[in-house]
């Protein structure tokens, strides 16, 4: 009886050369899928470095325009604007003032780059309130969901008047997408789209961002942002936002929530975004600065992993640099 030769199955064969690996790669990262979050500080005359986010600054209005022009040149998908106002109050008045920093910055950026890159704005009150919460408070000091929605509606109109292409409601108030959609439509801004921060978790990894926006928050956001223990609830939030009219939904943070990202990607029929947040950025930068990690491949591996988990687009502070690395 002759022996039957069982061939050794060799998956390594597909890894033989760079060209072959490139041909069979299941996932890619492209500049058009990257969105650059940027901070603009009212009254700043020089860009202000953010110590916990080496390489990231609070922009002046002029340096912001330059960053936007660079984003356009690199072919990024979008730029997401955050405002850092000089004055804050209990109701976040600076957010709806047409002369407020975020509204003037939107107009600056749209004036600079037009439609070349999608101009997006953070639609939330936390940068503008003196208590640092994402909404207005009731007389017991709790975040008042429905009064906050009224302010979000006004904020959406202000951003749209300034020329924004897409608003990013990040406050995790119930019903925020529906209220913003109808406010925009009522003001004839049918083309302004909504990137809903749907599954946004109460995360310790937002730490450096709080420095970036000079946050005045005491305590935490656990009554509105999600519990890190819950994935099903993240899917539920995303489905609700789609039903309310979200054009894209988001999972945030990215790396600690890649499972949620995959579940949301499988559950909805709109593009899904992931936010590679400040703490994720800071950890990698800190390790690289120590020489403990090889920075550039680590950045590209991070972005590839977030895409593989299901993100169609990624908000990342490395957007411009990654676009440059990808050109090589
Ligand atoms: C709230 C907001 C936060 C971030 C984006 N929008 C912080 C928070 O909820 O405290 C975090 C982004 C990051 O950490 O990079 N407007």
Short mmCIF file of C-alpha atoms and ligand atoms in Angstrom, two decimals:
data_model
loop_
_atom_site.label_atom_id
_atom_site.label_comp_id
_atom_site.label_asym_id
_atom_site.label_seq_id
_atom_site.Cartn_x
_atom_site.Cartn_y
_atom_site.Cartn_z
CA UNK A 1 0.00 0.00 0.00
CA UNK A 2 1.43 3.31 -1.03
CA UNK A 3 1.50 6.21 1.40
CA UNK A 4 -0.67 9.19 0.51
CA UNK A 5 1.35 12.38 0.72
CA UNK A 6 -0.54 15.08 2.51
CA UNK A 7 0.83 18.39 1.27
CA UNK A 8 1.97 20.76 3.94
CA UNK A 9 -0.35 23.77 3.80
CA UNK A 10 1.87 26.81 3.74
CA UNK A 11 0.12 30.12 4.49
CA UNK A 12 3.58 31.66 4.59
CA UNK A 13 3.71 31.42 0.79
CA UNK A 14 1.46 34.50 0.56
CA UNK A 15 3.90 36.43 2.73
CA UNK A 16 6.92 35.84 0.54
CA UNK A 17 7.48 39.29 -0.97
CA UNK A 18 6.35 42.82 -0.19
CA UNK A 19 4.48 42.90 -3.50
CA UNK A 20 2.56 39.74 -2.69
CA UNK A 21 1.74 40.88 0.83
CA UNK A 22 0.52 44.17 -0.59
CA UNK A 23 -1.64 42.34 -3.14
CA UNK A 24 -3.43 40.20 -0.57
CA UNK A 25 -3.76 42.79 2.20
CA UNK A 26 -7.37 42.73 3.44
CA UNK A 27 -7.29 46.21 4.94
CA UNK A 28 -5.79 49.48 3.88
CA UNK A 29 -5.50 52.93 5.35
CA UNK A 30 -5.89 55.86 3.00
CA UNK A 31 -5.65 59.60 3.56
CA UNK A 32 -9.27 60.10 2.51
CA UNK A 33 -10.37 57.98 5.49
CA UNK A 34 -8.58 60.15 8.05
CA UNK A 35 -10.06 63.11 9.93
CA UNK A 36 -7.78 65.52 11.76
CA UNK A 37 -9.12 66.88 15.09
CA UNK A 38 -7.80 70.40 15.78
CA UNK A 39 -8.03 72.87 18.64
CA UNK A 40 -8.30 76.62 18.18
CA UNK A 41 -7.77 78.96 21.09
CA UNK A 42 -9.52 82.31 21.30
CA UNK A 43 -7.13 85.24 21.44
CA UNK A 44 -3.99 83.13 20.93
CA UNK A 45 -1.18 84.91 19.09
CA UNK A 46 1.16 81.90 19.00
CA UNK A 47 0.25 78.19 18.83
CA UNK A 48 0.21 76.81 22.40
CA UNK A 49 1.76 73.33 22.82
CA UNK A 50 -0.28 70.72 24.73
CA UNK A 51 2.20 69.04 27.06
CA UNK A 52 0.33 65.74 27.31
CA UNK A 53 0.01 65.52 23.51
CA UNK A 54 3.49 66.18 22.12
CA UNK A 55 3.20 67.53 18.59
CA UNK A 56 -0.39 68.79 19.05
CA UNK A 57 -1.13 72.47 19.71
CA UNK A 58 -3.94 74.85 20.47
CA UNK A 59 -3.97 76.79 17.21
CA UNK A 60 -4.28 80.48 16.58
CA UNK A 61 -6.83 81.37 13.93
CA UNK A 62 -3.99 81.75 11.43
CA UNK A 63 -2.13 78.56 12.29
CA UNK A 64 -5.45 76.71 12.08
CA UNK A 65 -5.92 77.92 8.53
CA UNK A 66 -2.45 76.65 7.66
CA UNK A 67 -3.22 73.24 9.21
CA UNK A 68 -6.45 73.08 7.20
CA UNK A 69 -4.65 73.97 3.98
CA UNK A 70 -2.13 71.21 4.68
CA UNK A 71 -4.98 68.75 5.34
CA UNK A 72 -6.43 69.64 1.95
CA UNK A 73 -3.08 69.24 0.25
CA UNK A 74 -2.64 65.80 1.79
CA UNK A 75 -6.11 64.71 0.69
CA UNK A 76 -7.46 64.05 4.18
CA UNK A 77 -11.13 63.18 4.53
CA UNK A 78 -11.98 65.84 7.08
CA UNK A 79 -10.96 68.25 9.78
CA UNK A 80 -12.84 68.36 13.11
CA UNK A 81 -12.77 71.68 14.95
CA UNK A 82 -12.78 72.18 18.72
CA UNK A 83 -12.92 75.69 20.20
CA UNK A 84 -11.16 76.86 23.36
CA UNK A 85 -12.90 80.07 24.50
CA UNK A 86 -11.45 82.67 26.86
CA UNK A 87 -14.68 83.07 28.84
CA UNK A 88 -17.05 80.35 30.05
CA UNK A 89 -20.40 80.53 31.81
CA UNK A 90 -23.06 78.20 33.23
CA UNK A 91 -24.98 77.84 29.96
CA UNK A 92 -22.06 77.93 27.51
CA UNK A 93 -23.15 81.13 25.74
CA UNK A 94 -19.93 81.25 23.73
CA UNK A 95 -21.09 78.19 21.82
CA UNK A 96 -24.01 79.93 20.14
CA UNK A 97 -22.49 83.40 19.78
CA UNK A 98 -21.74 83.95 16.05
CA UNK A 99 -18.52 85.66 17.19
CA UNK A 100 -17.63 82.74 19.48
CA UNK A 101 -14.29 81.11 18.73
CA UNK A 102 -15.65 77.91 17.22
CA UNK A 103 -18.05 79.72 14.91
CA UNK A 104 -15.43 82.15 13.61
CA UNK A 105 -12.96 79.29 13.19
CA UNK A 106 -15.45 77.33 11.09
CA UNK A 107 -15.85 80.36 8.81
CA UNK A 108 -12.06 80.81 8.66
CA UNK A 109 -11.47 77.21 7.64
CA UNK A 110 -14.28 77.08 5.09
CA UNK A 111 -12.97 80.36 3.67
CA UNK A 112 -9.52 78.84 3.40
CA UNK A 113 -10.24 75.40 1.93
CA UNK A 114 -13.85 75.51 0.73
CA UNK A 115 -15.06 72.01 -0.10
CA UNK A 116 -11.62 70.45 -0.52
CA UNK A 117 -11.92 68.67 2.83
CA UNK A 118 -15.07 68.06 4.86
CA UNK A 119 -15.18 70.70 7.59
CA UNK A 120 -16.64 69.33 10.82
CA UNK A 121 -17.38 70.84 14.21
CA UNK A 122 -17.65 69.47 17.72
CA UNK A 123 -21.23 70.16 18.77
CA UNK A 124 -21.01 70.06 22.55
CA UNK A 125 -21.03 72.47 25.47
CA UNK A 126 -18.18 71.19 27.62
CA UNK A 127 -15.59 73.62 26.27
CA UNK A 128 -17.95 76.53 26.88
CA UNK A 129 -19.42 75.82 30.33
CA UNK A 130 -17.72 76.93 33.54
CA UNK A 131 -18.67 73.62 35.20
CA UNK A 132 -17.24 71.68 32.25
CA UNK A 133 -20.26 69.44 31.63
CA UNK A 134 -21.55 68.70 28.16
CA UNK A 135 -24.91 70.28 28.93
CA UNK A 136 -26.70 72.79 31.12
CA UNK A 137 -27.46 71.88 34.73
CA UNK A 138 -30.79 71.78 36.55
CA UNK A 139 -31.24 73.28 40.03
CA UNK A 140 -29.92 70.08 41.61
CA UNK A 141 -26.71 70.30 39.58
CA UNK A 142 -27.65 67.41 37.28
CA UNK A 143 -27.20 67.62 33.52
CA UNK A 144 -30.62 68.56 32.15
CA UNK A 145 -31.07 66.51 28.99
CA UNK A 146 -33.95 68.35 27.36
CA UNK A 147 -32.86 71.90 28.12
CA UNK A 148 -29.47 70.97 26.73
CA UNK A 149 -31.11 69.84 23.49
CA UNK A 150 -32.52 73.35 23.02
CA UNK A 151 -29.00 74.78 23.21
CA UNK A 152 -27.65 72.09 20.85
CA UNK A 153 -30.30 73.08 18.29
CA UNK A 154 -29.12 76.69 18.42
CA UNK A 155 -25.50 75.61 18.26
CA UNK A 156 -26.19 73.50 15.17
CA UNK A 157 -27.77 76.49 13.45
CA UNK A 158 -24.79 78.69 14.38
CA UNK A 159 -22.32 76.16 12.96
CA UNK A 160 -24.36 75.82 9.80
CA UNK A 161 -24.54 79.60 9.36
CA UNK A 162 -20.75 79.67 9.70
CA UNK A 163 -20.54 77.22 6.80
CA UNK A 164 -19.80 73.85 8.43
CA UNK A 165 -20.33 70.74 6.30
CA UNK A 166 -20.89 68.26 9.13
CA UNK A 167 -21.63 68.62 12.83
CA UNK A 168 -20.40 66.14 15.43
CA UNK A 169 -22.71 66.03 18.45
CA UNK A 170 -20.53 64.54 21.20
CA UNK A 171 -22.56 65.25 24.35
CA UNK A 172 -24.42 61.91 24.59
CA UNK A 173 -27.78 63.54 25.36
CA UNK A 174 -30.77 61.38 24.48
CA UNK A 175 -32.51 62.59 21.34
CA UNK A 176 -29.71 64.93 20.29
CA UNK A 177 -29.48 63.71 16.71
CA UNK A 178 -33.23 64.12 16.05
CA UNK A 179 -33.31 67.61 17.56
CA UNK A 180 -30.25 68.74 15.60
CA UNK A 181 -31.57 67.27 12.36
CA UNK A 182 -34.87 69.09 12.66
CA UNK A 183 -33.20 72.35 13.71
CA UNK A 184 -30.93 72.20 10.66
CA UNK A 185 -33.80 71.32 8.33
CA UNK A 186 -36.02 74.07 9.73
CA UNK A 187 -33.26 76.56 8.89
CA UNK A 188 -32.91 75.13 5.36
CA UNK A 189 -29.58 73.47 6.08
CA UNK A 190 -30.63 70.14 4.61
CA UNK A 191 -27.14 69.44 3.30
CA UNK A 192 -25.35 69.77 6.62
CA UNK A 193 -24.70 66.21 7.75
CA UNK A 194 -24.43 64.68 11.21
CA UNK A 195 -21.60 62.52 12.53
CA UNK A 196 -23.15 61.14 15.71
CA UNK A 197 -20.89 60.25 18.60
CA UNK A 198 -23.14 57.27 19.27
CA UNK A 199 -21.22 54.88 21.47
CA UNK A 200 -19.13 57.28 23.50
CA UNK A 201 -17.74 55.78 26.66
CA UNK A 202 -16.91 57.46 29.98
CA UNK A 203 -13.20 56.85 29.49
CA UNK A 204 -10.11 57.55 31.53
CA UNK A 205 -8.26 57.89 28.23
CA UNK A 206 -9.72 61.37 27.58
CA UNK A 207 -7.25 62.79 30.11
CA UNK A 208 -4.96 64.68 27.70
CA UNK A 209 -7.95 66.14 25.82
CA UNK A 210 -9.08 67.83 29.00
CA UNK A 211 -5.78 69.74 28.97
CA UNK A 212 -6.16 70.42 25.26
CA UNK A 213 -9.45 72.26 25.81
CA UNK A 214 -8.63 73.73 29.25
CA UNK A 215 -11.52 71.71 30.70
CA UNK A 216 -13.02 72.89 33.98
CA UNK A 217 -14.76 69.59 34.70
CA UNK A 218 -14.93 68.35 38.29
CA UNK A 219 -16.15 64.79 38.70
CA UNK A 220 -17.10 62.67 35.72
CA UNK A 221 -19.59 62.21 32.88
CA UNK A 222 -20.96 58.82 33.90
CA UNK A 223 -24.60 59.90 33.88
CA UNK A 224 -24.44 60.55 30.15
CA UNK A 225 -21.43 58.77 28.65
CA UNK A 226 -21.54 54.99 28.48
CA UNK A 227 -20.30 52.43 30.95
CA UNK A 228 -17.15 50.71 29.61
CA UNK A 229 -18.71 47.37 30.56
CA UNK A 230 -21.44 47.62 27.90
CA UNK A 231 -21.18 46.64 24.25
CA UNK A 232 -24.81 45.81 23.43
CA UNK A 233 -25.77 49.22 24.70
CA UNK A 234 -23.29 50.75 22.27
CA UNK A 235 -25.04 48.99 19.40
CA UNK A 236 -28.40 50.20 20.74
CA UNK A 237 -27.17 53.80 20.86
CA UNK A 238 -25.89 53.56 17.28
CA UNK A 239 -29.18 52.13 16.00
CA UNK A 240 -31.11 54.89 17.76
CA UNK A 241 -28.91 57.54 16.17
CA UNK A 242 -29.40 56.05 12.71
CA UNK A 243 -33.16 56.09 13.31
CA UNK A 244 -32.90 59.75 14.38
CA UNK A 245 -31.16 60.66 11.13
CA UNK A 246 -27.42 60.30 11.76
CA UNK A 247 -25.44 60.21 8.51
CA UNK A 248 -22.48 58.50 10.18
CA UNK A 249 -22.13 56.97 13.63
CA UNK A 250 -19.05 56.81 15.83
CA UNK A 251 -17.47 54.59 18.43
CA UNK A 252 -15.15 56.33 20.88
CA UNK A 253 -12.48 55.66 22.17
CA UNK A 254 -11.14 53.32 19.49
CA UNK A 255 -8.48 50.89 20.77
CA UNK A 256 -10.13 49.79 24.02
CA UNK A 257 -13.46 49.36 22.15
CA UNK A 258 -12.54 47.54 18.93
CA UNK A 259 -15.11 44.85 19.73
CA UNK A 260 -17.86 47.46 19.97
CA UNK A 261 -16.66 48.94 16.71
CA UNK A 262 -17.02 45.58 14.96
CA UNK A 263 -20.49 45.04 16.43
CA UNK A 264 -21.65 48.50 15.39
CA UNK A 265 -20.19 48.06 11.89
CA UNK A 266 -22.17 44.84 11.51
CA UNK A 267 -25.40 46.41 12.84
CA UNK A 268 -25.82 49.62 10.85
CA UNK A 269 -25.96 50.57 7.18
CA UNK A 270 -24.25 53.96 7.40
CA UNK A 271 -20.50 54.69 7.51
CA UNK A 272 -18.89 54.11 10.90
CA UNK A 273 -16.22 56.36 12.41
CA UNK A 274 -13.84 55.62 15.26
CA UNK A 275 -12.05 58.24 17.35
CA UNK A 276 -8.44 57.36 18.14
CA UNK A 277 -8.45 59.64 21.18
CA UNK A 278 -5.98 61.74 23.09
CA UNK A 279 -4.97 59.07 25.60
CA UNK A 280 -4.29 56.56 22.84
CA UNK A 281 -2.13 59.18 21.16
CA UNK A 282 -0.32 60.10 24.37
CA UNK A 283 0.50 56.51 25.32
CA UNK A 284 2.13 55.73 22.01
CA UNK A 285 3.99 59.05 21.88
CA UNK A 286 5.26 58.60 25.43
CA UNK A 287 6.52 55.08 24.77
CA UNK A 288 8.16 56.20 21.52
CA UNK A 289 9.84 59.14 23.26
CA UNK A 290 11.38 56.65 25.70
CA UNK A 291 12.64 54.56 22.80
CA UNK A 292 10.39 51.69 23.91
CA UNK A 293 8.41 51.47 20.70
CA UNK A 294 9.11 52.22 17.03
CA UNK A 295 6.88 55.20 16.48
CA UNK A 296 5.98 55.26 12.77
CA UNK A 297 5.15 51.57 12.32
CA UNK A 298 3.22 51.71 15.60
CA UNK A 299 1.11 54.59 14.26
CA UNK A 300 0.32 52.75 11.02
CA UNK A 301 -0.41 49.50 12.86
CA UNK A 302 -2.79 51.36 15.18
CA UNK A 303 -4.72 52.88 12.28
CA UNK A 304 -4.77 49.58 10.36
CA UNK A 305 -6.17 47.79 13.41
CA UNK A 306 -8.96 50.33 13.81
CA UNK A 307 -9.85 49.97 10.12
CA UNK A 308 -9.74 46.16 10.36
CA UNK A 309 -12.12 46.24 13.34
CA UNK A 310 -14.68 48.04 11.19
CA UNK A 311 -14.02 51.76 11.00
CA UNK A 312 -14.68 53.35 7.63
CA UNK A 313 -13.15 56.60 8.82
CA UNK A 314 -10.83 57.44 11.71
CA UNK A 315 -10.41 60.63 13.69
CA UNK A 316 -6.76 60.76 14.66
CA UNK A 317 -4.26 63.39 15.74
CA UNK A 318 -1.80 61.60 13.43
CA UNK A 319 -3.97 62.19 10.34
CA UNK A 320 -1.61 64.53 8.49
CA UNK A 321 1.53 62.66 9.47
CA UNK A 322 -0.01 59.30 8.59
CA UNK A 323 -1.05 60.65 5.19
CA UNK A 324 2.57 61.63 4.61
CA UNK A 325 3.83 58.22 5.75
CA UNK A 326 1.37 56.53 3.40
CA UNK A 327 2.73 58.50 0.45
CA UNK A 328 6.12 56.82 0.86
C1 LIG B 1 -16.47 66.30 24.45
C2 LIG B 1 -15.35 65.57 23.81
C3 LIG B 1 -14.34 64.85 24.44
C4 LIG B 1 -13.49 64.38 23.44
C5 LIG B 1 -14.01 64.82 22.24
N1 LIG B 1 -15.17 65.53 22.47
C6 LIG B 1 -13.96 64.64 25.84
C7 LIG B 1 -14.89 64.27 26.89
O1 LIG B 1 -15.96 63.72 26.65
O2 LIG B 1 -14.51 64.54 28.02
C8 LIG B 1 -12.27 63.56 23.68
C9 LIG B 1 -11.31 63.48 22.56
C10 LIG B 1 -10.00 62.94 22.96
O3 LIG B 1 -9.77 62.52 24.11
O4 LIG B 1 -9.12 62.93 22.08
N2 LIG B 1 -16.82 67.47 23.72
#
